[in-house]
Amino acid sequence: MNLKKSRNVGASSPLNGIDKQDAESKRKKKVAEITQALSVTPVDVSALRRMAISEGGLLSDEIRCKVWPWLLNVHLDNMPEQLGDVDRENNKDYNQVLLDVQRSLRRFPPGMPNEQREGLQEELTDIILRVLLKNPQLHYYQGYHDIVVTFLLVLGERLATALVEKLSTHHLRDFMDPTMDNTKHILNYLMPIIDRVNPEVHDFMEQAEVGTIFALSWLITWFGHVLSDFRHVVRLYDFFLACHPLMPIYFAAVIVLYREEEVLDCECDMASVHHLLSQIPQDLPYETLISRAGDLFVQFPPSELAREAIQQRSQETASSTFKDFELASTQQRPDSVLRRRRREQIPPAVEAKKGALVAVPSSARRLVRLAVMGITVALGAAALAVVNSALEWAPKLDLHFFP
């Protein structure tokens, strides 16, 4: 797979080159499809995931307020009408949370009045403390507030509290352990992904002994801490919420691979390579990288990489307990969202030419199909058992809805 940086690919709108009329037509069509998926009974969660993954994501914060709860299976009718007061002074995490929230100025829209921003910071503090108090098994980490503030700005305090709690007990669960063991384990998937796609870059990074710590803030904040444009942050959140918990590490890998020329032109030492990679470009071609991250997940599912990911923690990671996101419905069937998206977007001739991009041997087709089921967990009766063992890849069949 060629992920080399191209001067012809920018970070502007994914609809670049399409006239405004066609762009507006595509937008209206997508809004109509989302509205239709929300209006049926039961709600068509598979279609909502497809919309969140596909080009442009969920388009607006107004739509995100309606769709994000379904992506996390948070039922609005079960939410309390009012949020309880928070006992700040007796909370062991309060001082650290307060310090981080006070440093979060750059996460708020530029030009926001100080009074409004200060009010949102108070709400941000309360959301974090409320979730931690209700879930004592969770441990606060620096960077957590970068994720929470994104949900607050999109959803408001009440809805953000419910979604952040669900996210914290699922996708973010590994980051909220007492130690960083599971976080380090997830980072250990980065180099095997890079090695599968570009051994030259992998070997260069290995020789430089740069490790993976440069990607730590990317992973634990879902890139919220390192991207300055809020539009790009919420676009990535659309993608991550619709996918498997390990998708952020695949996206981190495609960023490194996209910067192949810069990496190989760098001095081959730890300090130089770390400095280069830790300075994430702001002009990334996000839609292209999202598409490629999805392709890599299908081609190289986590189970295939588990042997190479050191410090295996198969029974403790959120990726192995993702069965909570297995949803069953007679109207939902396993569906290859990523592969269908690629077929819809790429002309047949181009698709044939790029066949090697995600081509897999026929003997591996079943594994790929299960991988796609894993990334589209809401679509049917099979889900991803990511690292149930380092050697196996199998669907889970013990279907249930969230309690």
PDB file of N, CA, C and O in Angstrom, residues 85-132:
ATOM      1  N   ASP A  85     -25.512  17.271  41.803  1.00  0.00           N
ATOM      2  CA  ASP A  85     -24.383  18.105  42.195  1.00  0.00           C
ATOM      3  C   ASP A  85     -23.137  17.247  42.382  1.00  0.00           C
ATOM      4  O   ASP A  85     -23.227  16.051  42.683  1.00  0.00           O
ATOM      5  N   VAL A  86     -21.987  17.873  42.219  1.00  0.00           N
ATOM      6  CA  VAL A  86     -20.713  17.180  42.350  1.00  0.00           C
ATOM      7  C   VAL A  86     -19.975  17.693  43.575  1.00  0.00           C
ATOM      8  O   VAL A  86     -19.816  18.906  43.755  1.00  0.00           O
ATOM      9  N   ASP A  87     -19.539  16.768  44.424  1.00  0.00           N
ATOM     10  CA  ASP A  87     -18.737  17.127  45.593  1.00  0.00           C
ATOM     11  C   ASP A  87     -17.275  17.224  45.159  1.00  0.00           C
ATOM     12  O   ASP A  87     -16.550  16.239  45.130  1.00  0.00           O
ATOM     13  N   ARG A  88     -16.858  18.409  44.830  1.00  0.00           N
ATOM     14  CA  ARG A  88     -15.508  18.597  44.310  1.00  0.00           C
ATOM     15  C   ARG A  88     -14.435  18.452  45.380  1.00  0.00           C
ATOM     16  O   ARG A  88     -13.394  17.821  45.158  1.00  0.00           O
ATOM     17  N   GLU A  89     -14.672  19.056  46.521  1.00  0.00           N
ATOM     18  CA  GLU A  89     -13.617  19.172  47.526  1.00  0.00           C
ATOM     19  C   GLU A  89     -13.167  17.823  48.068  1.00  0.00           C
ATOM     20  O   GLU A  89     -12.013  17.655  48.454  1.00  0.00           O
ATOM     21  N   ASN A  90     -14.070  16.850  48.094  1.00  0.00           N
ATOM     22  CA  ASN A  90     -13.729  15.535  48.643  1.00  0.00           C
ATOM     23  C   ASN A  90     -13.386  14.523  47.563  1.00  0.00           C
ATOM     24  O   ASN A  90     -13.349  13.324  47.820  1.00  0.00           O
ATOM     25  N   ASN A  91     -13.143  15.009  46.369  1.00  0.00           N
ATOM     26  CA  ASN A  91     -12.793  14.114  45.265  1.00  0.00           C
ATOM     27  C   ASN A  91     -11.281  14.083  45.100  1.00  0.00           C
ATOM     28  O   ASN A  91     -10.639  15.124  44.939  1.00  0.00           O
ATOM     29  N   LYS A  92     -10.719  12.898  45.108  1.00  0.00           N
ATOM     30  CA  LYS A  92      -9.253  12.746  45.068  1.00  0.00           C
ATOM     31  C   LYS A  92      -8.654  13.253  43.761  1.00  0.00           C
ATOM     32  O   LYS A  92      -7.470  13.580  43.699  1.00  0.00           O
ATOM     33  N   ASP A  93      -9.439  13.312  42.697  1.00  0.00           N
ATOM     34  CA  ASP A  93      -8.920  13.733  41.396  1.00  0.00           C
ATOM     35  C   ASP A  93      -9.133  15.209  41.124  1.00  0.00           C
ATOM     36  O   ASP A  93      -8.679  15.709  40.089  1.00  0.00           O
ATOM     37  N   TYR A  94      -9.807  15.905  42.015  1.00  0.00           N
ATOM     38  CA  TYR A  94     -10.235  17.269  41.719  1.00  0.00           C
ATOM     39  C   TYR A  94      -9.078  18.194  41.362  1.00  0.00           C
ATOM     40  O   TYR A  94      -9.137  18.923  40.370  1.00  0.00           O
ATOM     41  N   ASN A  95      -8.025  18.181  42.145  1.00  0.00           N
ATOM     42  CA  ASN A  95      -6.924  19.117  41.908  1.00  0.00           C
ATOM     43  C   ASN A  95      -6.277  18.913  40.544  1.00  0.00           C
ATOM     44  O   ASN A  95      -5.991  19.874  39.822  1.00  0.00           O
ATOM     45  N   GLN A  96      -6.039  17.646  40.172  1.00  0.00           N
ATOM     46  CA  GLN A  96      -5.428  17.375  38.878  1.00  0.00           C
ATOM     47  C   GLN A  96      -6.373  17.736  37.732  1.00  0.00           C
ATOM     48  O   GLN A  96      -5.963  18.313  36.723  1.00  0.00           O
ATOM     49  N   VAL A  97      -7.648  17.386  37.896  1.00  0.00           N
ATOM     50  CA  VAL A  97      -8.634  17.721  36.869  1.00  0.00           C
ATOM     51  C   VAL A  97      -8.709  19.231  36.686  1.00  0.00           C
ATOM     52  O   VAL A  97      -8.733  19.745  35.564  1.00  0.00           O
ATOM     53  N   LEU A  98      -8.721  19.957  37.796  1.00  0.00           N
ATOM     54  CA  LEU A  98      -8.798  21.410  37.727  1.00  0.00           C
ATOM     55  C   LEU A  98      -7.608  21.994  36.971  1.00  0.00           C
ATOM     56  O   LEU A  98      -7.775  22.882  36.120  1.00  0.00           O
ATOM     57  N   LEU A  99      -6.419  21.493  37.257  1.00  0.00           N
ATOM     58  CA  LEU A  99      -5.231  21.977  36.558  1.00  0.00           C
ATOM     59  C   LEU A  99      -5.329  21.736  35.059  1.00  0.00           C
ATOM     60  O   LEU A  99      -5.014  22.610  34.243  1.00  0.00           O
ATOM     61  N   ASP A 100      -5.760  20.536  34.678  1.00  0.00           N
ATOM     62  CA  ASP A 100      -5.862  20.212  33.251  1.00  0.00           C
ATOM     63  C   ASP A 100      -6.935  21.050  32.560  1.00  0.00           C
ATOM     64  O   ASP A 100      -6.741  21.517  31.430  1.00  0.00           O
ATOM     65  N   VAL A 101      -8.063  21.222  33.228  1.00  0.00           N
ATOM     66  CA  VAL A 101      -9.148  22.007  32.637  1.00  0.00           C
ATOM     67  C   VAL A 101      -8.721  23.459  32.464  1.00  0.00           C
ATOM     68  O   VAL A 101      -9.034  24.103  31.451  1.00  0.00           O
ATOM     69  N   GLN A 102      -7.982  23.976  33.420  1.00  0.00           N
ATOM     70  CA  GLN A 102      -7.506  25.354  33.308  1.00  0.00           C
ATOM     71  C   GLN A 102      -6.529  25.529  32.157  1.00  0.00           C
ATOM     72  O   GLN A 102      -6.361  26.637  31.631  1.00  0.00           O
ATOM     73  N   ARG A 103      -5.871  24.440  31.761  1.00  0.00           N
ATOM     74  CA  ARG A 103      -4.925  24.505  30.646  1.00  0.00           C
ATOM     75  C   ARG A 103      -5.584  24.195  29.305  1.00  0.00           C
ATOM     76  O   ARG A 103      -4.894  24.034  28.299  1.00  0.00           O
ATOM     77  N   SER A 104      -6.895  24.089  29.301  1.00  0.00           N
ATOM     78  CA  SER A 104      -7.594  23.645  28.089  1.00  0.00           C
ATOM     79  C   SER A 104      -8.104  24.790  27.234  1.00  0.00           C
ATOM     80  O   SER A 104      -8.997  24.593  26.408  1.00  0.00           O
ATOM     81  N   LEU A 105      -7.543  25.975  27.386  1.00  0.00           N
ATOM     82  CA  LEU A 105      -8.045  27.144  26.662  1.00  0.00           C
ATOM     83  C   LEU A 105      -8.078  26.926  25.155  1.00  0.00           C
ATOM     84  O   LEU A 105      -9.023  27.328  24.471  1.00  0.00           O
ATOM     85  N   ARG A 106      -7.052  26.289  24.611  1.00  0.00           N
ATOM     86  CA  ARG A 106      -6.951  26.114  23.170  1.00  0.00           C
ATOM     87  C   ARG A 106      -8.009  25.172  22.604  1.00  0.00           C
ATOM     88  O   ARG A 106      -8.219  25.129  21.387  1.00  0.00           O
ATOM     89  N   ARG A 107      -8.672  24.433  23.462  1.00  0.00           N
ATOM     90  CA  ARG A 107      -9.695  23.499  22.991  1.00  0.00           C
ATOM     91  C   ARG A 107     -11.047  24.163  22.777  1.00  0.00           C
ATOM     92  O   ARG A 107     -11.980  23.532  22.284  1.00  0.00           O
ATOM     93  N   PHE A 108     -11.168  25.421  23.168  1.00  0.00           N
ATOM     94  CA  PHE A 108     -12.424  26.129  22.971  1.00  0.00           C
ATOM     95  C   PHE A 108     -12.326  27.006  21.726  1.00  0.00           C
ATOM     96  O   PHE A 108     -11.242  27.471  21.376  1.00  0.00           O
ATOM     97  N   PRO A 109     -13.447  27.246  21.061  1.00  0.00           N
ATOM     98  CA  PRO A 109     -13.420  28.037  19.825  1.00  0.00           C
ATOM     99  C   PRO A 109     -12.778  29.403  20.046  1.00  0.00           C
ATOM    100  O   PRO A 109     -13.054  30.063  21.055  1.00  0.00           O
ATOM    101  N   PRO A 110     -11.925  29.830  19.135  1.00  0.00           N
ATOM    102  CA  PRO A 110     -11.310  31.147  19.272  1.00  0.00           C
ATOM    103  C   PRO A 110     -12.371  32.237  19.240  1.00  0.00           C
ATOM    104  O   PRO A 110     -13.346  32.160  18.488  1.00  0.00           O
ATOM    105  N   GLY A 111     -12.182  33.233  20.082  1.00  0.00           N
ATOM    106  CA  GLY A 111     -13.140  34.328  20.124  1.00  0.00           C
ATOM    107  C   GLY A 111     -14.309  34.095  21.053  1.00  0.00           C
ATOM    108  O   GLY A 111     -15.161  34.985  21.214  1.00  0.00           O
ATOM    109  N   MET A 112     -14.386  32.924  21.687  1.00  0.00           N
ATOM    110  CA  MET A 112     -15.474  32.670  22.621  1.00  0.00           C
ATOM    111  C   MET A 112     -15.338  33.608  23.823  1.00  0.00           C
ATOM    112  O   MET A 112     -14.251  33.747  24.386  1.00  0.00           O
ATOM    113  N   PRO A 113     -16.414  34.269  24.240  1.00  0.00           N
ATOM    114  CA  PRO A 113     -16.349  35.162  25.402  1.00  0.00           C
ATOM    115  C   PRO A 113     -15.839  34.430  26.646  1.00  0.00           C
ATOM    116  O   PRO A 113     -16.174  33.254  26.859  1.00  0.00           O
ATOM    117  N   ASN A 114     -15.044  35.126  27.445  1.00  0.00           N
ATOM    118  CA  ASN A 114     -14.451  34.506  28.629  1.00  0.00           C
ATOM    119  C   ASN A 114     -15.501  33.921  29.561  1.00  0.00           C
ATOM    120  O   ASN A 114     -15.323  32.840  30.126  1.00  0.00           O
ATOM    121  N   GLU A 115     -16.601  34.624  29.732  1.00  0.00           N
ATOM    122  CA  GLU A 115     -17.648  34.154  30.638  1.00  0.00           C
ATOM    123  C   GLU A 115     -18.229  32.824  30.157  1.00  0.00           C
ATOM    124  O   GLU A 115     -18.458  31.905  30.958  1.00  0.00           O
ATOM    125  N   GLN A 116     -18.464  32.712  28.853  1.00  0.00           N
ATOM    126  CA  GLN A 116     -18.997  31.466  28.309  1.00  0.00           C
ATOM    127  C   GLN A 116     -17.986  30.332  28.449  1.00  0.00           C
ATOM    128  O   GLN A 116     -18.348  29.213  28.825  1.00  0.00           O
ATOM    129  N   ARG A 117     -16.729  30.627  28.122  1.00  0.00           N
ATOM    130  CA  ARG A 117     -15.691  29.605  28.233  1.00  0.00           C
ATOM    131  C   ARG A 117     -15.520  29.134  29.670  1.00  0.00           C
ATOM    132  O   ARG A 117     -15.409  27.931  29.931  1.00  0.00           O
ATOM    133  N   GLU A 118     -15.517  30.057  30.613  1.00  0.00           N
ATOM    134  CA  GLU A 118     -15.370  29.681  32.017  1.00  0.00           C
ATOM    135  C   GLU A 118     -16.542  28.823  32.482  1.00  0.00           C
ATOM    136  O   GLU A 118     -16.368  27.885  33.271  1.00  0.00           O
ATOM    137  N   GLY A 119     -17.735  29.116  31.990  1.00  0.00           N
ATOM    138  CA  GLY A 119     -18.890  28.288  32.327  1.00  0.00           C
ATOM    139  C   GLY A 119     -18.739  26.871  31.787  1.00  0.00           C
ATOM    140  O   GLY A 119     -19.058  25.889  32.474  1.00  0.00           O
ATOM    141  N   LEU A 120     -18.226  26.749  30.557  1.00  0.00           N
ATOM    142  CA  LEU A 120     -17.999  25.428  29.965  1.00  0.00           C
ATOM    143  C   LEU A 120     -16.895  24.678  30.706  1.00  0.00           C
ATOM    144  O   LEU A 120     -16.966  23.449  30.858  1.00  0.00           O
ATOM    145  N   GLN A 121     -15.896  25.375  31.169  1.00  0.00           N
ATOM    146  CA  GLN A 121     -14.839  24.714  31.936  1.00  0.00           C
ATOM    147  C   GLN A 121     -15.381  24.163  33.245  1.00  0.00           C
ATOM    148  O   GLN A 121     -14.956  23.093  33.707  1.00  0.00           O
ATOM    149  N   GLU A 122     -16.306  24.878  33.863  1.00  0.00           N
ATOM    150  CA  GLU A 122     -16.945  24.367  35.073  1.00  0.00           C
ATOM    151  C   GLU A 122     -17.725  23.095  34.759  1.00  0.00           C
ATOM    152  O   GLU A 122     -17.676  22.102  35.503  1.00  0.00           O
ATOM    153  N   GLU A 123     -18.456  23.118  33.651  1.00  0.00           N
ATOM    154  CA  GLU A 123     -19.207  21.924  33.243  1.00  0.00           C
ATOM    155  C   GLU A 123     -18.265  20.777  32.909  1.00  0.00           C
ATOM    156  O   GLU A 123     -18.551  19.609  33.236  1.00  0.00           O
ATOM    157  N   LEU A 124     -17.152  21.086  32.270  1.00  0.00           N
ATOM    158  CA  LEU A 124     -16.163  20.062  31.929  1.00  0.00           C
ATOM    159  C   LEU A 124     -15.636  19.382  33.184  1.00  0.00           C
ATOM    160  O   LEU A 124     -15.542  18.151  33.246  1.00  0.00           O
ATOM    161  N   THR A 125     -15.310  20.170  34.182  1.00  0.00           N
ATOM    162  CA  THR A 125     -14.828  19.622  35.456  1.00  0.00           C
ATOM    163  C   THR A 125     -15.872  18.717  36.085  1.00  0.00           C
ATOM    164  O   THR A 125     -15.567  17.608  36.547  1.00  0.00           O
ATOM    165  N   ASP A 126     -17.128  19.154  36.079  1.00  0.00           N
ATOM    166  CA  ASP A 126     -18.187  18.368  36.707  1.00  0.00           C
ATOM    167  C   ASP A 126     -18.436  17.054  35.967  1.00  0.00           C
ATOM    168  O   ASP A 126     -18.684  16.019  36.596  1.00  0.00           O
ATOM    169  N   ILE A 127     -18.387  17.081  34.636  1.00  0.00           N
ATOM    170  CA  ILE A 127     -18.590  15.838  33.879  1.00  0.00           C
ATOM    171  C   ILE A 127     -17.538  14.807  34.264  1.00  0.00           C
ATOM    172  O   ILE A 127     -17.855  13.640  34.547  1.00  0.00           O
ATOM    173  N   ILE A 128     -16.289  15.234  34.283  1.00  0.00           N
ATOM    174  CA  ILE A 128     -15.194  14.307  34.582  1.00  0.00           C
ATOM    175  C   ILE A 128     -15.346  13.737  35.984  1.00  0.00           C
ATOM    176  O   ILE A 128     -15.278  12.510  36.193  1.00  0.00           O
ATOM    177  N   LEU A 129     -15.569  14.605  36.965  1.00  0.00           N
ATOM    178  CA  LEU A 129     -15.676  14.140  38.352  1.00  0.00           C
ATOM    179  C   LEU A 129     -16.906  13.256  38.548  1.00  0.00           C
ATOM    180  O   LEU A 129     -16.869  12.282  39.303  1.00  0.00           O
ATOM    181  N   ARG A 130     -17.986  13.590  37.846  1.00  0.00           N
ATOM    182  CA  ARG A 130     -19.222  12.806  37.971  1.00  0.00           C
ATOM    183  C   ARG A 130     -19.003  11.381  37.458  1.00  0.00           C
ATOM    184  O   ARG A 130     -19.429  10.401  38.090  1.00  0.00           O
ATOM    185  N   VAL A 131     -18.331  11.243  36.332  1.00  0.00           N
ATOM    186  CA  VAL A 131     -18.068   9.918  35.763  1.00  0.00           C
ATOM    187  C   VAL A 131     -17.136   9.117  36.668  1.00  0.00           C
ATOM    188  O   VAL A 131     -17.360   7.927  36.921  1.00  0.00           O
ATOM    189  N   LEU A 132     -16.103   9.762  37.171  1.00  0.00           N
ATOM    190  CA  LEU A 132     -15.149   9.072  38.042  1.00  0.00           C
ATOM    191  C   LEU A 132     -15.788   8.643  39.354  1.00  0.00           C
ATOM    192  O   LEU A 132     -15.508   7.558  39.876  1.00  0.00           O
TER     193      LEU A 132
END
